[in-house]
Amino acid sequence: MIRRPRRLRLTPQIRDLVSEISLNVTDLIYPIFVIDGETEDIPSMPNIKRYSLNDLPDALKEIVSVGVKSVLFFGIPKEKDETGSGAYDDNGIVQRAVRLTKEIYPDLIVITDICLCEYTSHGHCGILENSVVSNDQTLPLLAKAAISCVRAGADIIAPSDMMDGRVGVIRNSLDKEGFQNIPIMSYSVKYSSSFYGPFRDAANSAPSFGDRKSYQMDYRNKKEALIETQLDIDEGADIIMVKPALPYLDIAKTISDTFSVPLAIYHVSGEYSMIKAAAQNGWIDEKSVVLESLTAMKRAGAKMIITYYAVEAAHWLKGE
Ligand SMILES: [Zn+2]
């Protein structure tokens, strides 16, 4: 007798019936860049913009209308300084964007990225001491940024800086301010990756000297991902994250198999731009490549996916 797995692949209806993974619009988180200035295109990320606060409501309208339920804000301030003070300014660009967004769409889940690199004149994720990023001097500033974003209305705080101990410090600070119910989505496993290139254009956040290898992870390491995740969970992370996505699905799978905390995967700017570029050249079918990629992330164990394709994928999932 021949075993015939093809029986369950013969029609779309049967394939749907037996499918193990489904990609839902509620899994998707859309990153949004907001700028203290005029709306600008981002040349290395077609279709993605830096939105002014004036144009943000129209952008949000489309996002919400296709059913996307969560957004993740990044800010580009007018002025940058040594200590990244724009990150924890109650009138900073992200804080104003959050207030505006929650006013119009109170049910939209607003997540704010917490880091200093978009706000520091040197582009590093923490403050410098003799040209080295000082872990412990950076921690209180990250906590200040988190509190400032929550006061503005953020629903979830997402520290991306990769300083040691930051989840615990942020958790304690939030609790002291009475924000016990605000979850922390920690960029637990963030590799130092060349796939972030277009993001740095988008956020004007490329480091002015050196690189981020002294705080982001070395892509040769896997066990280190377990240590980072365990530490973040012990310090109070409610959601953990692996970043980037496709080249790191082995890591995502291991993290998902090892820990029960919900896992987010960040499908990063370089991954987005590669698909866009190939699609614009007519070399691949964009819709099917994107849906296949996002489904693969879920298969690896992601509960949620941060992707610049969220809005387009939401259209496609609706059959549009
Ligand atoms: Zn950073």
PDB file of C-alpha atoms and ligand atoms in Angstrom:
ATOM      1  CA  MET A   1       0.000   0.000   0.000  1.00  0.00           C
ATOM      2  CA  ILE A   2       1.212   3.464  -0.849  1.00  0.00           C
ATOM      3  CA  ARG A   3       0.794   6.082   1.903  1.00  0.00           C
ATOM      4  CA  ARG A   4      -0.813   9.064   0.146  1.00  0.00           C
ATOM      5  CA  PRO A   5      -0.287  12.435   1.890  1.00  0.00           C
ATOM      6  CA  ARG A   6      -1.479  14.038  -1.353  1.00  0.00           C
ATOM      7  CA  ARG A   7      -5.079  13.094  -0.432  1.00  0.00           C
ATOM      8  CA  LEU A   8      -5.109  15.995   2.009  1.00  0.00           C
ATOM      9  CA  ARG A   9      -3.767  18.450  -0.562  1.00  0.00           C
ATOM     10  CA  LEU A  10      -6.193  17.861  -3.372  1.00  0.00           C
ATOM     11  CA  THR A  11      -8.539  20.841  -2.947  1.00  0.00           C
ATOM     12  CA  PRO A  12      -8.167  24.286  -1.373  1.00  0.00           C
ATOM     13  CA  GLN A  13     -10.988  23.394   1.042  1.00  0.00           C
ATOM     14  CA  ILE A  14      -9.222  20.284   2.327  1.00  0.00           C
ATOM     15  CA  ARG A  15      -5.927  22.136   2.505  1.00  0.00           C
ATOM     16  CA  ASP A  16      -7.594  24.808   4.646  1.00  0.00           C
ATOM     17  CA  LEU A  17      -9.188  22.142   6.818  1.00  0.00           C
ATOM     18  CA  VAL A  18      -5.889  20.455   7.674  1.00  0.00           C
ATOM     19  CA  SER A  19      -3.651  23.546   7.763  1.00  0.00           C
ATOM     20  CA  GLU A  20      -1.639  23.753  10.982  1.00  0.00           C
ATOM     21  CA  ILE A  21      -0.851  27.462  11.014  1.00  0.00           C
ATOM     22  CA  SER A  22      -3.014  30.433  10.237  1.00  0.00           C
ATOM     23  CA  LEU A  23      -1.860  33.978   9.794  1.00  0.00           C
ATOM     24  CA  ASN A  24      -4.326  36.521  11.178  1.00  0.00           C
ATOM     25  CA  VAL A  25      -4.446  40.263  10.949  1.00  0.00           C
ATOM     26  CA  THR A  26      -4.471  40.371  14.758  1.00  0.00           C
ATOM     27  CA  ASP A  27      -0.942  38.885  14.714  1.00  0.00           C
ATOM     28  CA  LEU A  28       0.463  41.924  12.924  1.00  0.00           C
ATOM     29  CA  ILE A  29       2.089  44.987  14.437  1.00  0.00           C
ATOM     30  CA  TYR A  30       2.807  47.928  12.152  1.00  0.00           C
ATOM     31  CA  PRO A  31       5.898  50.080  12.850  1.00  0.00           C
ATOM     32  CA  ILE A  32       5.327  53.800  12.271  1.00  0.00           C
ATOM     33  CA  PHE A  33       7.968  56.510  12.044  1.00  0.00           C
ATOM     34  CA  VAL A  34       6.860  59.926  13.225  1.00  0.00           C
ATOM     35  CA  ILE A  35       8.945  63.003  12.523  1.00  0.00           C
ATOM     36  CA  ASP A  36       9.055  66.422  14.081  1.00  0.00           C
ATOM     37  CA  GLY A  37       8.797  68.130  10.675  1.00  0.00           C
ATOM     38  CA  GLU A  38       7.273  67.418   7.271  1.00  0.00           C
ATOM     39  CA  THR A  39       6.282  63.968   6.016  1.00  0.00           C
ATOM     40  CA  GLU A  40       9.107  62.363   4.044  1.00  0.00           C
ATOM     41  CA  ASP A  41       9.571  59.287   1.889  1.00  0.00           C
ATOM     42  CA  ILE A  42      12.268  56.809   2.876  1.00  0.00           C
ATOM     43  CA  PRO A  43      14.177  55.976  -0.308  1.00  0.00           C
ATOM     44  CA  SER A  44      15.426  52.575   0.876  1.00  0.00           C
ATOM     45  CA  MET A  45      11.960  51.546   2.084  1.00  0.00           C
ATOM     46  CA  PRO A  46       9.416  52.085  -0.706  1.00  0.00           C
ATOM     47  CA  ASN A  47       5.861  52.784   0.584  1.00  0.00           C
ATOM     48  CA  ILE A  48       7.077  53.569   4.104  1.00  0.00           C
ATOM     49  CA  LYS A  49       7.162  57.166   5.279  1.00  0.00           C
ATOM     50  CA  ARG A  50       8.216  59.335   8.148  1.00  0.00           C
ATOM     51  CA  TYR A  51       4.884  60.892   9.079  1.00  0.00           C
ATOM     52  CA  SER A  52       4.398  64.391  10.399  1.00  0.00           C
ATOM     53  CA  LEU A  53       1.813  64.735  13.146  1.00  0.00           C
ATOM     54  CA  ASN A  54      -0.408  66.496  10.581  1.00  0.00           C
ATOM     55  CA  ASP A  55      -0.401  63.499   8.280  1.00  0.00           C
ATOM     56  CA  LEU A  56      -0.490  60.842  11.002  1.00  0.00           C
ATOM     57  CA  PRO A  57      -4.321  60.752  11.342  1.00  0.00           C
ATOM     58  CA  ASP A  58      -4.766  59.883   7.640  1.00  0.00           C
ATOM     59  CA  ALA A  59      -2.141  57.155   7.876  1.00  0.00           C
ATOM     60  CA  LEU A  60      -3.807  55.739  10.986  1.00  0.00           C
ATOM     61  CA  LYS A  61      -7.174  55.783   9.244  1.00  0.00           C
ATOM     62  CA  GLU A  62      -5.924  53.388   6.567  1.00  0.00           C
ATOM     63  CA  ILE A  63      -4.134  51.200   9.110  1.00  0.00           C
ATOM     64  CA  VAL A  64      -7.222  50.857  11.262  1.00  0.00           C
ATOM     65  CA  SER A  65      -9.580  50.432   8.299  1.00  0.00           C
ATOM     66  CA  VAL A  66      -7.812  47.239   7.151  1.00  0.00           C
ATOM     67  CA  GLY A  67      -8.061  45.767  10.630  1.00  0.00           C
ATOM     68  CA  VAL A  68      -4.531  46.220  11.979  1.00  0.00           C
ATOM     69  CA  LYS A  69      -4.894  46.382  15.774  1.00  0.00           C
ATOM     70  CA  SER A  70      -1.376  47.322  16.931  1.00  0.00           C
ATOM     71  CA  VAL A  71       1.243  49.886  16.014  1.00  0.00           C
ATOM     72  CA  LEU A  72       4.811  50.449  17.179  1.00  0.00           C
ATOM     73  CA  PHE A  73       6.098  54.029  17.216  1.00  0.00           C
ATOM     74  CA  PHE A  74       9.596  55.300  16.475  1.00  0.00           C
ATOM     75  CA  GLY A  75      10.381  59.012  16.672  1.00  0.00           C
ATOM     76  CA  ILE A  76      12.655  61.309  14.729  1.00  0.00           C
ATOM     77  CA  PRO A  77      13.145  64.483  16.778  1.00  0.00           C
ATOM     78  CA  LYS A  78      14.084  67.939  15.504  1.00  0.00           C
ATOM     79  CA  GLU A  79      17.131  68.162  17.731  1.00  0.00           C
ATOM     80  CA  LYS A  80      19.433  65.429  18.952  1.00  0.00           C
ATOM     81  CA  ASP A  81      21.834  65.693  21.871  1.00  0.00           C
ATOM     82  CA  GLU A  82      24.446  63.715  23.789  1.00  0.00           C
ATOM     83  CA  THR A  83      21.949  62.255  26.234  1.00  0.00           C
ATOM     84  CA  GLY A  84      19.035  61.632  23.860  1.00  0.00           C
ATOM     85  CA  SER A  85      16.736  63.892  25.855  1.00  0.00           C
ATOM     86  CA  GLY A  86      14.045  63.783  23.145  1.00  0.00           C
ATOM     87  CA  ALA A  87      13.324  60.194  24.202  1.00  0.00           C
ATOM     88  CA  TYR A  88      12.073  61.245  27.632  1.00  0.00           C
ATOM     89  CA  ASP A  89      10.647  64.672  26.830  1.00  0.00           C
ATOM     90  CA  ASP A  90       6.933  64.694  27.712  1.00  0.00           C
ATOM     91  CA  ASN A  91       6.464  66.837  24.620  1.00  0.00           C
ATOM     92  CA  GLY A  92       8.720  64.682  22.458  1.00  0.00           C
ATOM     93  CA  ILE A  93       7.612  63.577  19.024  1.00  0.00           C
ATOM     94  CA  VAL A  94       6.575  60.050  20.059  1.00  0.00           C
ATOM     95  CA  GLN A  95       4.753  61.298  23.158  1.00  0.00           C
ATOM     96  CA  ARG A  96       2.748  63.742  21.027  1.00  0.00           C
ATOM     97  CA  ALA A  97       2.061  61.051  18.412  1.00  0.00           C
ATOM     98  CA  VAL A  98       0.831  58.672  21.111  1.00  0.00           C
ATOM     99  CA  ARG A  99      -1.494  61.271  22.630  1.00  0.00           C
ATOM    100  CA  LEU A 100      -2.918  62.097  19.208  1.00  0.00           C
ATOM    101  CA  THR A 101      -3.364  58.433  18.271  1.00  0.00           C
ATOM    102  CA  LYS A 102      -5.095  57.460  21.507  1.00  0.00           C
ATOM    103  CA  GLU A 103      -7.397  60.463  21.194  1.00  0.00           C
ATOM    104  CA  ILE A 104      -8.618  59.302  17.783  1.00  0.00           C
ATOM    105  CA  TYR A 105      -8.345  55.521  18.215  1.00  0.00           C
ATOM    106  CA  PRO A 106      -8.491  54.641  21.906  1.00  0.00           C
ATOM    107  CA  ASP A 107      -8.722  50.910  21.127  1.00  0.00           C
ATOM    108  CA  LEU A 108      -5.665  50.739  18.881  1.00  0.00           C
ATOM    109  CA  ILE A 109      -2.816  49.066  20.779  1.00  0.00           C
ATOM    110  CA  VAL A 110      -0.004  51.612  20.897  1.00  0.00           C
ATOM    111  CA  ILE A 111       3.462  50.256  21.573  1.00  0.00           C
ATOM    112  CA  THR A 112       6.441  52.569  21.884  1.00  0.00           C
ATOM    113  CA  ASP A 113       9.982  51.544  21.143  1.00  0.00           C
ATOM    114  CA  ILE A 114      12.234  52.575  24.015  1.00  0.00           C
ATOM    115  CA  CYS A 115      15.808  53.420  23.028  1.00  0.00           C
ATOM    116  CA  LEU A 116      18.052  56.446  22.788  1.00  0.00           C
ATOM    117  CA  CYS A 117      19.622  55.949  19.336  1.00  0.00           C
ATOM    118  CA  GLU A 118      17.060  58.014  17.430  1.00  0.00           C
ATOM    119  CA  TYR A 119      17.628  60.867  19.897  1.00  0.00           C
ATOM    120  CA  THR A 120      21.378  60.898  20.519  1.00  0.00           C
ATOM    121  CA  SER A 121      23.703  63.091  18.463  1.00  0.00           C
ATOM    122  CA  HIS A 122      26.144  60.143  18.230  1.00  0.00           C
ATOM    123  CA  GLY A 123      23.470  57.597  17.263  1.00  0.00           C
ATOM    124  CA  HIS A 124      24.300  55.061  19.961  1.00  0.00           C
ATOM    125  CA  CYS A 125      21.620  53.376  22.043  1.00  0.00           C
ATOM    126  CA  GLY A 126      22.886  54.729  25.349  1.00  0.00           C
ATOM    127  CA  ILE A 127      24.900  57.589  26.735  1.00  0.00           C
ATOM    128  CA  LEU A 128      28.651  57.586  26.275  1.00  0.00           C
ATOM    129  CA  GLU A 129      31.441  57.522  28.784  1.00  0.00           C
ATOM    130  CA  ASN A 130      34.841  57.833  27.098  1.00  0.00           C
ATOM    131  CA  SER A 131      33.296  56.745  23.786  1.00  0.00           C
ATOM    132  CA  VAL A 132      31.862  53.574  25.305  1.00  0.00           C
ATOM    133  CA  VAL A 133      28.120  53.132  25.862  1.00  0.00           C
ATOM    134  CA  SER A 134      27.641  53.210  29.624  1.00  0.00           C
ATOM    135  CA  ASN A 135      25.161  50.526  30.590  1.00  0.00           C
ATOM    136  CA  ASP A 136      24.285  51.691  34.077  1.00  0.00           C
ATOM    137  CA  GLN A 137      24.115  55.409  33.292  1.00  0.00           C
ATOM    138  CA  THR A 138      21.731  54.644  30.444  1.00  0.00           C
ATOM    139  CA  LEU A 139      19.247  52.604  32.516  1.00  0.00           C
ATOM    140  CA  PRO A 140      17.532  55.491  34.375  1.00  0.00           C
ATOM    141  CA  LEU A 141      17.090  57.387  31.105  1.00  0.00           C
ATOM    142  CA  LEU A 142      15.367  54.390  29.519  1.00  0.00           C
ATOM    143  CA  ALA A 143      13.069  54.195  32.531  1.00  0.00           C
ATOM    144  CA  LYS A 144      12.296  57.909  32.165  1.00  0.00           C
ATOM    145  CA  ALA A 145      11.476  57.385  28.479  1.00  0.00           C
ATOM    146  CA  ALA A 146       9.170  54.485  29.337  1.00  0.00           C
ATOM    147  CA  ILE A 147       7.288  56.459  31.979  1.00  0.00           C
ATOM    148  CA  SER A 148       6.968  59.448  29.700  1.00  0.00           C
ATOM    149  CA  CYS A 149       5.469  57.278  26.908  1.00  0.00           C
ATOM    150  CA  VAL A 150       3.037  55.566  29.284  1.00  0.00           C
ATOM    151  CA  ARG A 151       1.911  58.937  30.623  1.00  0.00           C
ATOM    152  CA  ALA A 152       1.225  59.938  27.030  1.00  0.00           C
ATOM    153  CA  GLY A 153      -0.995  56.864  26.670  1.00  0.00           C
ATOM    154  CA  ALA A 154       1.224  54.009  25.441  1.00  0.00           C
ATOM    155  CA  ASP A 155      -0.294  50.579  26.091  1.00  0.00           C
ATOM    156  CA  ILE A 156       2.917  48.536  25.854  1.00  0.00           C
ATOM    157  CA  ILE A 157       6.577  49.494  26.302  1.00  0.00           C
ATOM    158  CA  ALA A 158       9.193  47.890  24.057  1.00  0.00           C
ATOM    159  CA  PRO A 159      12.820  48.444  25.154  1.00  0.00           C
ATOM    160  CA  SER A 160      15.177  47.765  22.227  1.00  0.00           C
ATOM    161  CA  ASP A 161      18.488  49.117  23.555  1.00  0.00           C
ATOM    162  CA  MET A 162      19.999  45.798  24.759  1.00  0.00           C
ATOM    163  CA  MET A 163      21.459  47.272  27.966  1.00  0.00           C
ATOM    164  CA  ASP A 164      21.821  44.693  30.738  1.00  0.00           C
ATOM    165  CA  GLY A 165      19.175  44.944  33.434  1.00  0.00           C
ATOM    166  CA  ARG A 166      16.933  47.379  31.620  1.00  0.00           C
ATOM    167  CA  VAL A 167      13.750  45.324  31.817  1.00  0.00           C
ATOM    168  CA  GLY A 168      13.996  45.138  35.609  1.00  0.00           C
ATOM    169  CA  VAL A 169      14.757  48.835  35.982  1.00  0.00           C
ATOM    170  CA  ILE A 170      11.886  49.811  33.671  1.00  0.00           C
ATOM    171  CA  ARG A 171       9.501  47.396  35.427  1.00  0.00           C
ATOM    172  CA  ASN A 172      10.336  48.840  38.860  1.00  0.00           C
ATOM    173  CA  SER A 173       9.985  52.393  37.639  1.00  0.00           C
ATOM    174  CA  LEU A 174       6.637  51.722  35.971  1.00  0.00           C
ATOM    175  CA  ASP A 175       5.356  50.005  39.114  1.00  0.00           C
ATOM    176  CA  LYS A 176       6.471  52.897  41.320  1.00  0.00           C
ATOM    177  CA  GLU A 177       4.510  55.285  39.109  1.00  0.00           C
ATOM    178  CA  GLY A 178       1.384  53.134  39.391  1.00  0.00           C
ATOM    179  CA  PHE A 179       1.701  51.584  35.941  1.00  0.00           C
ATOM    180  CA  GLN A 180       1.660  47.952  37.132  1.00  0.00           C
ATOM    181  CA  ASN A 181      -0.670  46.983  34.299  1.00  0.00           C
ATOM    182  CA  ILE A 182       1.536  48.139  31.438  1.00  0.00           C
ATOM    183  CA  PRO A 183       3.198  45.132  29.766  1.00  0.00           C
ATOM    184  CA  ILE A 184       6.818  45.138  28.646  1.00  0.00           C
ATOM    185  CA  MET A 185       7.610  43.686  25.232  1.00  0.00           C
ATOM    186  CA  SER A 186      11.329  43.178  25.428  1.00  0.00           C
ATOM    187  CA  TYR A 187      13.663  42.993  22.458  1.00  0.00           C
ATOM    188  CA  SER A 188      15.243  40.063  24.286  1.00  0.00           C
ATOM    189  CA  VAL A 189      17.200  38.577  21.419  1.00  0.00           C
ATOM    190  CA  LYS A 190      18.365  41.394  19.202  1.00  0.00           C
ATOM    191  CA  TYR A 191      21.257  40.554  16.968  1.00  0.00           C
ATOM    192  CA  SER A 192      23.736  43.059  15.638  1.00  0.00           C
ATOM    193  CA  SER A 193      22.540  42.732  12.057  1.00  0.00           C
ATOM    194  CA  SER A 194      23.276  44.263   8.682  1.00  0.00           C
ATOM    195  CA  PHE A 195      19.593  43.795   7.854  1.00  0.00           C
ATOM    196  CA  TYR A 196      18.867  46.973   9.872  1.00  0.00           C
ATOM    197  CA  GLY A 197      20.448  49.230   7.213  1.00  0.00           C
ATOM    198  CA  PRO A 198      17.274  50.804   5.775  1.00  0.00           C
ATOM    199  CA  PHE A 199      15.879  51.431   9.292  1.00  0.00           C
ATOM    200  CA  ARG A 200      18.871  53.604  10.072  1.00  0.00           C
ATOM    201  CA  ASP A 201      18.050  55.691   7.009  1.00  0.00           C
ATOM    202  CA  ALA A 202      14.451  55.834   8.129  1.00  0.00           C
ATOM    203  CA  ALA A 203      15.238  56.913  11.677  1.00  0.00           C
ATOM    204  CA  ASN A 204      18.463  58.828  10.930  1.00  0.00           C
ATOM    205  CA  SER A 205      20.000  56.699  13.639  1.00  0.00           C
ATOM    206  CA  ALA A 206      23.199  55.230  12.189  1.00  0.00           C
ATOM    207  CA  PRO A 207      25.962  55.455  14.813  1.00  0.00           C
ATOM    208  CA  SER A 208      28.378  58.277  13.975  1.00  0.00           C
ATOM    209  CA  PHE A 209      31.321  56.078  14.970  1.00  0.00           C
ATOM    210  CA  GLY A 210      31.861  52.385  15.667  1.00  0.00           C
ATOM    211  CA  ASP A 211      29.023  49.886  15.658  1.00  0.00           C
ATOM    212  CA  ARG A 212      26.548  48.304  18.091  1.00  0.00           C
ATOM    213  CA  LYS A 213      28.387  45.046  18.599  1.00  0.00           C
ATOM    214  CA  SER A 214      29.189  45.784  22.247  1.00  0.00           C
ATOM    215  CA  TYR A 215      25.504  45.667  23.153  1.00  0.00           C
ATOM    216  CA  GLN A 216      23.630  43.829  20.380  1.00  0.00           C
ATOM    217  CA  MET A 217      24.172  40.094  20.023  1.00  0.00           C
ATOM    218  CA  ASP A 218      26.736  38.274  17.902  1.00  0.00           C
ATOM    219  CA  TYR A 219      25.003  36.283  15.168  1.00  0.00           C
ATOM    220  CA  ARG A 220      27.342  33.364  15.717  1.00  0.00           C
ATOM    221  CA  ASN A 221      25.698  32.680  19.075  1.00  0.00           C
ATOM    222  CA  LYS A 222      22.588  30.737  19.957  1.00  0.00           C
ATOM    223  CA  LYS A 223      22.986  29.799  23.645  1.00  0.00           C
ATOM    224  CA  GLU A 224      23.401  33.476  24.408  1.00  0.00           C
ATOM    225  CA  ALA A 225      19.829  33.959  23.136  1.00  0.00           C
ATOM    226  CA  LEU A 226      18.608  31.624  25.883  1.00  0.00           C
ATOM    227  CA  ILE A 227      20.501  33.590  28.530  1.00  0.00           C
ATOM    228  CA  GLU A 228      19.190  36.955  27.297  1.00  0.00           C
ATOM    229  CA  THR A 229      15.616  35.677  27.199  1.00  0.00           C
ATOM    230  CA  GLN A 230      15.793  34.043  30.630  1.00  0.00           C
ATOM    231  CA  LEU A 231      17.165  37.267  32.137  1.00  0.00           C
ATOM    232  CA  ASP A 232      14.419  39.364  30.572  1.00  0.00           C
ATOM    233  CA  ILE A 233      11.686  37.002  31.781  1.00  0.00           C
ATOM    234  CA  ASP A 234      13.199  36.985  35.270  1.00  0.00           C
ATOM    235  CA  GLU A 235      13.240  40.790  35.217  1.00  0.00           C
ATOM    236  CA  GLY A 236       9.575  40.937  34.232  1.00  0.00           C
ATOM    237  CA  ALA A 237       9.243  40.833  30.439  1.00  0.00           C
ATOM    238  CA  ASP A 238       5.668  39.960  29.460  1.00  0.00           C
ATOM    239  CA  ILE A 239       6.423  39.456  25.763  1.00  0.00           C
ATOM    240  CA  ILE A 240       9.812  38.460  24.352  1.00  0.00           C
ATOM    241  CA  MET A 241      11.192  39.156  20.900  1.00  0.00           C
ATOM    242  CA  VAL A 242      13.615  37.812  18.341  1.00  0.00           C
ATOM    243  CA  LYS A 243      15.024  40.259  15.781  1.00  0.00           C
ATOM    244  CA  PRO A 244      15.614  39.960  12.774  1.00  0.00           C
ATOM    245  CA  ALA A 245      13.178  37.358  11.436  1.00  0.00           C
ATOM    246  CA  LEU A 246      13.900  35.061   8.493  1.00  0.00           C
ATOM    247  CA  PRO A 247      17.660  34.519   8.979  1.00  0.00           C
ATOM    248  CA  TYR A 248      16.952  33.804  12.678  1.00  0.00           C
ATOM    249  CA  LEU A 249      13.996  31.415  12.589  1.00  0.00           C
ATOM    250  CA  ASP A 250      16.150  28.704  14.183  1.00  0.00           C
ATOM    251  CA  ILE A 251      16.593  31.035  17.148  1.00  0.00           C
ATOM    252  CA  ALA A 252      12.888  31.861  17.233  1.00  0.00           C
ATOM    253  CA  LYS A 253      12.015  28.166  17.220  1.00  0.00           C
ATOM    254  CA  THR A 254      14.382  27.408  20.081  1.00  0.00           C
ATOM    255  CA  ILE A 255      13.104  30.353  22.130  1.00  0.00           C
ATOM    256  CA  SER A 256       9.504  29.395  21.459  1.00  0.00           C
ATOM    257  CA  ASP A 257      10.138  25.755  22.429  1.00  0.00           C
ATOM    258  CA  THR A 258      11.986  26.751  25.598  1.00  0.00           C
ATOM    259  CA  PHE A 259       9.860  29.574  27.027  1.00  0.00           C
ATOM    260  CA  SER A 260       6.114  29.961  27.436  1.00  0.00           C
ATOM    261  CA  VAL A 261       6.043  33.760  27.310  1.00  0.00           C
ATOM    262  CA  PRO A 262       4.431  35.017  24.051  1.00  0.00           C
ATOM    263  CA  LEU A 263       7.025  35.524  21.341  1.00  0.00           C
ATOM    264  CA  ALA A 264       7.197  38.425  18.884  1.00  0.00           C
ATOM    265  CA  ILE A 265       9.356  38.359  15.776  1.00  0.00           C
ATOM    266  CA  TYR A 266      10.575  41.549  14.107  1.00  0.00           C
ATOM    267  CA  HIS A 267      10.601  41.294  10.326  1.00  0.00           C
ATOM    268  CA  VAL A 268      13.144  44.055   9.869  1.00  0.00           C
ATOM    269  CA  SER A 269      13.693  46.841   7.354  1.00  0.00           C
ATOM    270  CA  GLY A 270      16.316  45.042   5.244  1.00  0.00           C
ATOM    271  CA  GLU A 271      14.064  42.019   4.892  1.00  0.00           C
ATOM    272  CA  TYR A 272      11.219  44.302   3.817  1.00  0.00           C
ATOM    273  CA  SER A 273      13.362  46.198   1.324  1.00  0.00           C
ATOM    274  CA  MET A 274      14.738  43.025  -0.273  1.00  0.00           C
ATOM    275  CA  ILE A 275      11.247  41.726  -1.002  1.00  0.00           C
ATOM    276  CA  LYS A 276      10.097  45.159  -2.202  1.00  0.00           C
ATOM    277  CA  ALA A 277      13.053  45.552  -4.528  1.00  0.00           C
ATOM    278  CA  ALA A 278      12.638  42.102  -6.047  1.00  0.00           C
ATOM    279  CA  ALA A 279       8.895  42.664  -6.417  1.00  0.00           C
ATOM    280  CA  GLN A 280       9.378  46.050  -8.074  1.00  0.00           C
ATOM    281  CA  ASN A 281      11.678  44.380 -10.576  1.00  0.00           C
ATOM    282  CA  GLY A 282       9.055  41.750 -11.288  1.00  0.00           C
ATOM    283  CA  TRP A 283      11.351  38.998 -10.045  1.00  0.00           C
ATOM    284  CA  ILE A 284       9.009  37.565  -7.413  1.00  0.00           C
ATOM    285  CA  ASP A 285       5.323  37.648  -6.603  1.00  0.00           C
ATOM    286  CA  GLU A 286       5.218  40.032  -3.666  1.00  0.00           C
ATOM    287  CA  LYS A 287       1.954  38.948  -2.075  1.00  0.00           C
ATOM    288  CA  SER A 288       2.760  35.238  -2.019  1.00  0.00           C
ATOM    289  CA  VAL A 289       6.343  35.776  -0.862  1.00  0.00           C
ATOM    290  CA  VAL A 290       5.201  38.012   1.994  1.00  0.00           C
ATOM    291  CA  LEU A 291       2.395  35.725   3.162  1.00  0.00           C
ATOM    292  CA  GLU A 292       4.727  32.712   2.961  1.00  0.00           C
ATOM    293  CA  SER A 293       7.404  34.559   4.966  1.00  0.00           C
ATOM    294  CA  LEU A 294       5.006  35.735   7.678  1.00  0.00           C
ATOM    295  CA  THR A 295       3.450  32.277   7.971  1.00  0.00           C
ATOM    296  CA  ALA A 296       6.938  30.775   8.350  1.00  0.00           C
ATOM    297  CA  MET A 297       7.514  33.099  11.310  1.00  0.00           C
ATOM    298  CA  LYS A 298       4.359  31.804  12.965  1.00  0.00           C
ATOM    299  CA  ARG A 299       5.365  28.231  12.209  1.00  0.00           C
ATOM    300  CA  ALA A 300       8.657  28.932  13.997  1.00  0.00           C
ATOM    301  CA  GLY A 301       6.655  29.917  17.069  1.00  0.00           C
ATOM    302  CA  ALA A 302       5.899  33.627  16.825  1.00  0.00           C
ATOM    303  CA  LYS A 303       2.624  34.716  18.349  1.00  0.00           C
ATOM    304  CA  MET A 304       2.956  38.166  16.810  1.00  0.00           C
ATOM    305  CA  ILE A 305       4.942  39.749  13.995  1.00  0.00           C
ATOM    306  CA  ILE A 306       6.208  43.289  13.701  1.00  0.00           C
ATOM    307  CA  THR A 307       6.362  44.002   9.983  1.00  0.00           C
ATOM    308  CA  TYR A 308       6.426  46.945   7.579  1.00  0.00           C
ATOM    309  CA  TYR A 309       4.160  44.736   5.470  1.00  0.00           C
ATOM    310  CA  ALA A 310       1.398  44.732   8.100  1.00  0.00           C
ATOM    311  CA  VAL A 311      -0.952  47.003   6.176  1.00  0.00           C
ATOM    312  CA  GLU A 312      -0.415  45.341   2.801  1.00  0.00           C
ATOM    313  CA  ALA A 313      -0.665  41.885   4.365  1.00  0.00           C
ATOM    314  CA  ALA A 314      -3.910  42.912   6.056  1.00  0.00           C
ATOM    315  CA  HIS A 315      -5.347  43.814   2.636  1.00  0.00           C
ATOM    316  CA  TRP A 316      -4.174  40.499   1.203  1.00  0.00           C
ATOM    317  CA  LEU A 317      -5.565  38.501   4.121  1.00  0.00           C
ATOM    318  CA  LYS A 318      -8.947  40.079   3.417  1.00  0.00           C
ATOM    319  CA  GLY A 319      -8.646  38.783  -0.130  1.00  0.00           C
ATOM    320  CA  GLU A 320      -8.094  42.251  -1.622  1.00  0.00           C
TER     321      GLU A 320
HETATM  322 ZN    ZN B   1      18.780  51.833  19.696  1.00  0.00          ZN
END
